[in-house]
mmCIF file of C-alpha atoms and ligand atoms in Angstrom:
data_model
loop_
_atom_site.group_PDB
_atom_site.id
_atom_site.type_symbol
_atom_site.label_atom_id
_atom_site.label_comp_id
_atom_site.label_asym_id
_atom_site.label_seq_id
_atom_site.Cartn_x
_atom_site.Cartn_y
_atom_site.Cartn_z
ATOM 1 C CA MET J 82 0.000 0.000 0.000
ATOM 2 C CA PRO J 83 1.398 3.463 -0.837
ATOM 3 C CA ALA J 84 2.192 5.707 2.105
ATOM 4 C CA LEU J 85 -0.526 8.028 3.384
ATOM 5 C CA ILE J 86 2.100 10.767 3.438
ATOM 6 C CA ALA J 87 5.514 10.603 1.754
ATOM 7 C CA ILE J 88 7.913 13.410 2.653
ATOM 8 C CA ARG J 89 11.137 13.924 0.717
ATOM 9 C CA GLY J 90 13.869 16.498 1.202
ATOM 10 C CA LEU J 91 11.654 18.754 3.279
ATOM 11 C CA ARG J 92 13.251 22.034 4.321
ATOM 12 C CA LYS J 93 11.933 25.040 6.165
ATOM 13 C CA ILE J 94 14.145 28.080 6.402
ATOM 14 C CA TYR J 95 13.024 31.106 8.391
ATOM 15 C CA GLN J 96 14.726 34.323 7.409
ATOM 16 C CA MET J 97 15.475 36.403 10.500
ATOM 17 C CA GLY J 98 17.192 39.574 9.303
ATOM 18 C CA ASP J 99 20.587 38.463 8.032
ATOM 19 C CA GLU J 100 20.312 35.043 9.604
ATOM 20 C CA ASN J 101 18.688 31.918 8.146
ATOM 21 C CA VAL J 102 17.136 29.542 10.658
ATOM 22 C CA HIS J 103 17.067 25.994 9.266
ATOM 23 C CA ALA J 104 14.059 24.699 11.188
ATOM 24 C CA LEU J 105 13.825 21.650 8.893
ATOM 25 C CA ALA J 106 17.026 20.585 7.192
ATOM 26 C CA GLY J 107 15.994 17.828 4.791
ATOM 27 C CA VAL J 108 13.385 15.488 6.271
ATOM 28 C CA ASN J 109 12.468 12.183 4.597
ATOM 29 C CA LEU J 110 9.600 10.238 6.173
ATOM 30 C CA ASP J 111 6.651 8.035 5.263
ATOM 31 C CA PHE J 112 3.504 7.828 7.368
ATOM 32 C CA ASN J 113 1.176 4.883 6.796
ATOM 33 C CA GLN J 114 -2.523 4.523 7.456
ATOM 34 C CA GLY J 115 -3.397 3.472 11.007
ATOM 35 C CA GLU J 116 0.033 4.186 12.463
ATOM 36 C CA PHE J 117 0.474 5.651 15.931
ATOM 37 C CA VAL J 118 3.666 7.689 15.728
ATOM 38 C CA ALA J 119 5.350 9.689 18.482
ATOM 39 C CA ILE J 120 7.874 12.390 17.637
ATOM 40 C CA LEU J 121 10.461 13.232 20.267
ATOM 41 C CA GLY J 122 13.309 15.690 20.225
ATOM 42 C CA PRO J 123 14.831 18.625 22.059
ATOM 43 C CA SER J 124 13.271 22.072 22.036
ATOM 44 C CA GLY J 125 13.911 23.783 18.698
ATOM 45 C CA SER J 126 14.506 20.537 16.770
ATOM 46 C CA GLY J 127 11.691 21.311 14.306
ATOM 47 C CA LYS J 128 8.858 19.143 15.607
ATOM 48 C CA SER J 129 6.169 21.834 15.562
ATOM 49 C CA THR J 130 7.418 23.204 12.252
ATOM 50 C CA LEU J 131 6.969 19.738 10.731
ATOM 51 C CA MET J 132 3.489 19.348 12.264
ATOM 52 C CA HIS J 133 2.381 22.756 11.001
ATOM 53 C CA ILE J 134 3.537 22.017 7.457
ATOM 54 C CA LEU J 135 1.959 18.545 7.401
ATOM 55 C CA GLY J 136 -1.205 20.014 8.933
ATOM 56 C CA PHE J 137 -1.478 22.507 6.025
ATOM 57 C CA MET J 138 -0.999 25.474 8.341
ATOM 58 C CA ASP J 139 2.366 26.407 6.878
ATOM 59 C CA THR J 140 4.325 25.769 3.670
ATOM 60 C CA PRO J 141 7.829 24.336 3.221
ATOM 61 C CA THR J 142 10.735 26.221 1.672
ATOM 62 C CA GLU J 143 11.780 23.181 -0.326
ATOM 63 C CA GLY J 144 10.933 19.514 -0.783
ATOM 64 C CA SER J 145 8.046 17.270 -1.648
ATOM 65 C CA ILE J 146 5.005 16.097 0.320
ATOM 66 C CA VAL J 147 2.773 13.542 -1.348
ATOM 67 C CA PHE J 148 -0.473 13.281 0.617
ATOM 68 C CA GLU J 149 -2.854 10.480 -0.449
ATOM 69 C CA GLY J 150 -1.097 10.377 -3.799
ATOM 70 C CA GLN J 151 -1.192 14.135 -4.483
ATOM 71 C CA GLU J 152 1.760 16.508 -4.363
ATOM 72 C CA VAL J 153 0.703 19.123 -1.812
ATOM 73 C CA SER J 154 3.883 21.064 -1.025
ATOM 74 C CA GLY J 155 3.035 24.032 -3.255
ATOM 75 C CA LEU J 156 -0.719 24.323 -2.774
ATOM 76 C CA SER J 157 -2.593 27.634 -2.774
ATOM 77 C CA ALA J 158 -4.070 28.892 0.497
ATOM 78 C CA ASP J 159 -7.524 27.809 -0.706
ATOM 79 C CA ARG J 160 -6.459 24.252 -1.403
ATOM 80 C CA ARG J 161 -4.665 24.074 1.938
ATOM 81 C CA ALA J 162 -7.865 25.199 3.639
ATOM 82 C CA TRP J 163 -9.682 22.387 1.876
ATOM 83 C CA TYR J 164 -7.221 19.819 3.255
ATOM 84 C CA ARG J 165 -7.484 21.338 6.741
ATOM 85 C CA SER J 166 -11.233 20.969 6.816
ATOM 86 C CA ASN J 167 -11.466 17.623 5.005
ATOM 87 C CA ARG J 168 -8.387 15.465 5.466
ATOM 88 C CA VAL J 169 -6.456 16.410 8.616
ATOM 89 C CA GLY J 170 -7.209 17.225 12.235
ATOM 90 C CA PHE J 171 -4.998 19.196 14.591
ATOM 91 C CA VAL J 172 -4.738 19.154 18.382
ATOM 92 C CA PHE J 173 -2.644 21.754 20.228
ATOM 93 C CA GLN J 174 -1.089 21.777 23.681
ATOM 94 C CA SER J 175 -3.072 24.891 24.599
ATOM 95 C CA PHE J 176 -6.359 23.515 23.131
ATOM 96 C CA ASN J 177 -6.937 26.639 20.930
ATOM 97 C CA LEU J 178 -10.701 26.633 21.340
ATOM 98 C CA LEU J 179 -12.494 29.878 20.526
ATOM 99 C CA PRO J 180 -13.579 31.410 23.856
ATOM 100 C CA ARG J 181 -16.771 33.070 22.605
ATOM 101 C CA LEU J 182 -18.163 29.943 20.991
ATOM 102 C CA THR J 183 -19.885 27.107 22.807
ATOM 103 C CA VAL J 184 -18.453 23.606 22.879
ATOM 104 C CA LEU J 185 -20.861 22.546 20.128
ATOM 105 C CA GLU J 186 -19.992 25.561 17.959
ATOM 106 C CA ASN J 187 -16.255 25.032 18.426
ATOM 107 C CA VAL J 188 -16.505 21.432 17.285
ATOM 108 C CA ALA J 189 -18.739 22.243 14.301
ATOM 109 C CA LEU J 190 -16.427 25.055 13.176
ATOM 110 C CA PRO J 191 -14.154 23.086 10.787
ATOM 111 C CA LEU J 192 -17.227 21.962 8.845
ATOM 112 C CA LEU J 193 -18.259 25.568 8.157
ATOM 113 C CA TYR J 194 -15.483 25.813 5.569
ATOM 114 C CA ARG J 195 -16.826 22.958 3.507
ATOM 115 C CA GLU J 196 -18.593 23.646 0.240
ATOM 116 C CA ASP J 197 -21.554 21.460 1.198
ATOM 117 C CA SER J 198 -21.749 22.933 4.716
ATOM 118 C CA LYS J 199 -25.250 22.822 6.261
ATOM 119 C CA PRO J 200 -25.904 24.002 9.837
ATOM 120 C CA GLU J 201 -28.113 21.063 10.881
ATOM 121 C CA ALA J 202 -25.758 18.435 9.449
ATOM 122 C CA ASN J 203 -22.739 20.185 10.990
ATOM 123 C CA GLU J 204 -24.409 20.257 14.377
ATOM 124 C CA ALA J 205 -25.349 16.588 14.120
ATOM 125 C CA ALA J 206 -21.759 15.648 13.205
ATOM 126 C CA ALA J 207 -20.400 17.772 16.066
ATOM 127 C CA LYS J 208 -22.730 16.023 18.522
ATOM 128 C CA ILE J 209 -21.501 12.620 17.356
ATOM 129 C CA ALA J 210 -17.867 13.719 17.723
ATOM 130 C CA LEU J 211 -18.570 15.069 21.216
ATOM 131 C CA GLU J 212 -20.215 11.815 22.167
ATOM 132 C CA ARG J 213 -17.066 9.979 21.035
ATOM 133 C CA VAL J 214 -14.961 11.951 23.511
ATOM 134 C CA GLY J 215 -17.489 11.810 26.355
ATOM 135 C CA MET J 216 -18.436 15.485 26.273
ATOM 136 C CA SER J 217 -22.099 15.338 25.259
ATOM 137 C CA HIS J 218 -23.144 16.787 28.610
ATOM 138 C CA ARG J 219 -21.341 20.095 28.005
ATOM 139 C CA LEU J 220 -22.630 21.233 24.589
ATOM 140 C CA ASP J 221 -23.535 24.764 25.670
ATOM 141 C CA HIS J 222 -20.531 25.442 27.893
ATOM 142 C CA ARG J 223 -17.852 27.930 26.869
ATOM 143 C CA PRO J 224 -14.241 26.689 26.941
ATOM 144 C CA SER J 225 -13.503 28.760 30.064
ATOM 145 C CA GLN J 226 -16.172 26.764 31.900
ATOM 146 C CA LEU J 227 -14.364 23.451 31.283
ATOM 147 C CA SER J 228 -11.424 21.734 32.953
ATOM 148 C CA GLY J 229 -8.167 21.290 31.024
ATOM 149 C CA GLY J 230 -8.860 17.620 30.333
ATOM 150 C CA GLU J 231 -12.360 18.463 29.118
ATOM 151 C CA ARG J 232 -11.024 21.201 26.837
ATOM 152 C CA GLN J 233 -8.605 18.773 25.257
ATOM 153 C CA ARG J 234 -11.386 16.236 24.703
ATOM 154 C CA VAL J 235 -13.401 18.960 22.967
ATOM 155 C CA ALA J 236 -10.331 19.808 20.867
ATOM 156 C CA ILE J 237 -10.077 16.147 19.863
ATOM 157 C CA ALA J 238 -13.760 16.176 18.913
ATOM 158 C CA ARG J 239 -13.024 19.200 16.728
ATOM 159 C CA ALA J 240 -10.091 17.338 15.164
ATOM 160 C CA ILE J 241 -12.189 14.262 14.274
ATOM 161 C CA VAL J 242 -15.447 15.949 13.264
ATOM 162 C CA GLY J 243 -14.462 16.088 9.609
ATOM 163 C CA ALA J 244 -13.474 12.395 9.464
ATOM 164 C CA PRO J 245 -9.782 13.090 8.776
ATOM 165 C CA ALA J 246 -7.249 10.544 7.540
ATOM 166 C CA ILE J 247 -4.695 11.774 10.038
ATOM 167 C CA ILE J 248 -4.515 13.709 13.284
ATOM 168 C CA PHE J 249 -1.504 15.779 14.260
ATOM 169 C CA ALA J 250 -1.230 16.434 17.962
ATOM 170 C CA ASP J 251 1.486 18.819 19.160
ATOM 171 C CA GLU J 252 2.103 18.067 22.839
ATOM 172 C CA PRO J 253 -1.603 17.372 23.451
ATOM 173 C CA THR J 254 -0.968 16.178 26.995
ATOM 174 C CA GLY J 255 1.508 18.911 27.965
ATOM 175 C CA ASN J 256 -0.995 20.789 30.116
ATOM 176 C CA LEU J 257 -2.750 17.783 31.650
ATOM 177 C CA ASP J 258 -2.433 15.688 34.792
ATOM 178 C CA VAL J 259 -1.780 11.942 34.782
ATOM 179 C CA LYS J 260 -5.436 10.927 34.867
ATOM 180 C CA ASN J 261 -6.363 13.163 31.944
ATOM 181 C CA ILE J 262 -3.270 12.103 30.020
ATOM 182 C CA SER J 263 -4.339 8.477 30.149
ATOM 183 C CA ARG J 264 -7.863 9.425 29.090
ATOM 184 C CA ILE J 265 -6.529 11.300 26.049
ATOM 185 C CA LEU J 266 -4.217 8.382 25.175
ATOM 186 C CA GLU J 267 -7.136 5.952 25.348
ATOM 187 C CA LEU J 268 -9.087 8.188 23.015
ATOM 188 C CA LEU J 269 -6.237 8.398 20.523
ATOM 189 C CA ALA J 270 -5.818 4.607 20.677
ATOM 190 C CA SER J 271 -9.498 4.155 19.825
ATOM 191 C CA LEU J 272 -9.083 6.420 16.778
ATOM 192 C CA ILE J 273 -6.137 4.353 15.557
ATOM 193 C CA LYS J 274 -8.275 1.205 15.803
ATOM 194 C CA GLU J 275 -10.637 2.884 13.323
ATOM 195 C CA GLY J 276 -7.792 3.380 10.876
ATOM 196 C CA ILE J 277 -7.087 7.049 11.621
ATOM 197 C CA THR J 278 -3.362 7.807 11.716
ATOM 198 C CA VAL J 279 -2.096 9.708 14.747
ATOM 199 C CA VAL J 280 1.165 11.640 14.844
ATOM 200 C CA LEU J 281 1.884 12.999 18.276
ATOM 201 C CA VAL J 282 4.682 15.277 19.442
ATOM 202 C CA THR J 283 5.608 14.825 23.079
ATOM 203 C CA HIS J 284 8.353 15.433 25.611
ATOM 204 C CA ASP J 285 6.836 12.777 27.868
ATOM 205 C CA LEU J 286 8.495 9.375 27.428
ATOM 206 C CA ALA J 287 5.581 7.667 29.165
ATOM 207 C CA VAL J 288 3.274 9.109 26.493
ATOM 208 C CA ALA J 289 5.625 8.144 23.638
ATOM 209 C CA ASP J 290 5.674 4.627 25.066
ATOM 210 C CA HIS J 291 2.097 4.141 23.784
ATOM 211 C CA ALA J 292 3.120 4.717 20.164
ATOM 212 C CA HIS J 293 3.967 1.955 17.705
ATOM 213 C CA ARG J 294 6.756 3.972 16.184
ATOM 214 C CA ILE J 295 9.068 6.582 17.644
ATOM 215 C CA ILE J 296 10.817 9.226 15.579
ATOM 216 C CA SER J 297 13.542 11.315 17.198
ATOM 217 C CA MET J 298 14.362 14.675 15.685
ATOM 218 C CA ARG J 299 17.481 16.723 16.122
ATOM 219 C CA GLU J 300 18.413 20.031 14.528
ATOM 220 C CA GLY J 301 15.710 19.819 11.894
ATOM 221 C CA ALA J 302 16.394 16.259 10.821
ATOM 222 C CA VAL J 303 15.275 12.740 11.692
ATOM 223 C CA GLN J 304 17.882 11.234 13.953
ATOM 224 C CA GLU J 305 16.194 7.922 14.655
ATOM 225 C CA ASP J 306 13.041 6.173 13.423
ATOM 226 C CA ARG J 307 12.118 2.904 15.021
ATOM 227 C CA GLN J 308 9.141 0.565 15.055
ATOM 228 C CA ARG J 309 8.268 -1.044 18.371
HETATM 229 N N1 LIG I 237 7.974 31.662 12.839
HETATM 230 C C1 LIG I 237 9.282 31.458 13.056
HETATM 231 N N2 LIG I 237 10.195 32.376 12.679
HETATM 232 C C2 LIG I 237 11.506 32.167 12.878
HETATM 233 N N3 LIG I 237 12.025 31.065 13.437
HETATM 234 C C3 LIG I 237 11.165 30.108 13.821
HETATM 235 C C4 LIG I 237 9.748 30.259 13.664
HETATM 236 N N4 LIG I 237 9.149 29.141 14.141
HETATM 237 C C5 LIG I 237 10.130 28.347 14.598
HETATM 238 N N5 LIG I 237 11.344 28.916 14.401
HETATM 239 C C6 LIG I 237 12.653 28.334 14.758
HETATM 240 O O1 LIG I 237 12.738 27.062 14.122
HETATM 241 C C7 LIG I 237 13.322 26.105 14.976
HETATM 242 C C8 LIG I 237 12.354 24.937 15.171
HETATM 243 O O2 LIG I 237 11.236 25.374 15.931
HETATM 244 P P1 LIG I 237 10.038 24.413 16.337
HETATM 245 O O3 LIG I 237 8.988 25.254 16.960
HETATM 246 O O4 LIG I 237 9.655 23.595 15.180
HETATM 247 O O5 LIG I 237 10.742 23.478 17.441
HETATM 248 P P2 LIG I 237 10.107 22.345 18.361
HETATM 249 O O6 LIG I 237 10.887 21.118 18.120
HETATM 250 O O7 LIG I 237 8.646 22.273 18.176
HETATM 251 O O8 LIG I 237 10.471 22.879 19.833
HETATM 252 P P3 LIG I 237 9.613 22.762 21.221
HETATM 253 O O9 LIG I 237 9.892 21.377 21.730
HETATM 254 O O10 LIG I 237 10.242 23.818 22.082
HETATM 255 O O11 LIG I 237 8.191 23.020 20.929
HETATM 256 C C9 LIG I 237 13.679 26.838 16.258
HETATM 257 O O12 LIG I 237 15.035 27.204 16.179
HETATM 258 C C10 LIG I 237 12.793 28.060 16.240
HETATM 259 O O13 LIG I 237 13.401 29.124 16.911
HETATM 260 MG MG1 LIG I 238 7.002 22.652 19.431
#
C-alpha cells in the first residue's frame, strides 16, 4: 500500500534579518494509514514546524510532500484550507478553542469551511464527535467553563469531526495531569483502531511509550526512526 504521506527532502528556512534559521534541514519520512507515531526531540529541533507544514498550516521552503497520492507542497491557500477541513485534524497543547463559541460551535467550526456545509448536518456531526470523547453533557458550555482535560477532549472532537485521515497532535498532553493524560491516550488509541493515523509530538516518554513507532528529531532532521 502506498504511504498516506511521503515526505522527501523537506526544508523550512526562516529568514530572521541576516540570519537563516534551518528549522527543517531535509526530512524524509513516510507515514502509513493506522500508524500511531510519536515524535520526540529537544526544544527547537523542528517538531512543531513539521506538524504545522503537514497540517497545512504552513508551507515548506523546499521539498516534496505527497499526501494520499497528491503533491501538496506548493498548494494555494484555498487548497490548503480544503485539506485542513477535510483530510487532517490538529490538536494543540493549549487547546486553541475559541472562547466566545460554545463547545458545540467550536466542534462544528471546521465543517463551516466545507462547500456542502449545512448548519443542521454540521451540528449533528459535532454532537456525534462530542459523544465519542465523552463530552455530550457540556454542549452549551464555553471553553472557560471546562477543565483542562475536558477542553482537550473537545479539541479532539473538533479534530475528528471532519473524518480526517490523520490527526496531528502537538504536545496534546503537555498541560494535563496523569489521569487526563491516560484518558486522552485511550481516546487516541481508539481512533487508531478505526484506521485514523495519529502523529503525536511529546516530551513525555511515558506518552511516547504508547506509540507503535518513535521518531527522534534533532536540529531539523530525523535522527532515529524505530518501530516497536
Ligand atoms: N515563525 C518562526 N520564525 C523564525 N524562526 C522560527 C519560527 N518558528 C520556529 N522557528 C525556529 O525554528 C526552529 C524549530 O522550531 P520548532 O517550533 O519547530 O521546534 P520544536 O521542536 O517544536 O520545539 P519545542 O519542543 O520547544 O516546541 C527553532 O530554532 C525556532 O526558533
Ligand atoms: Mg514545538
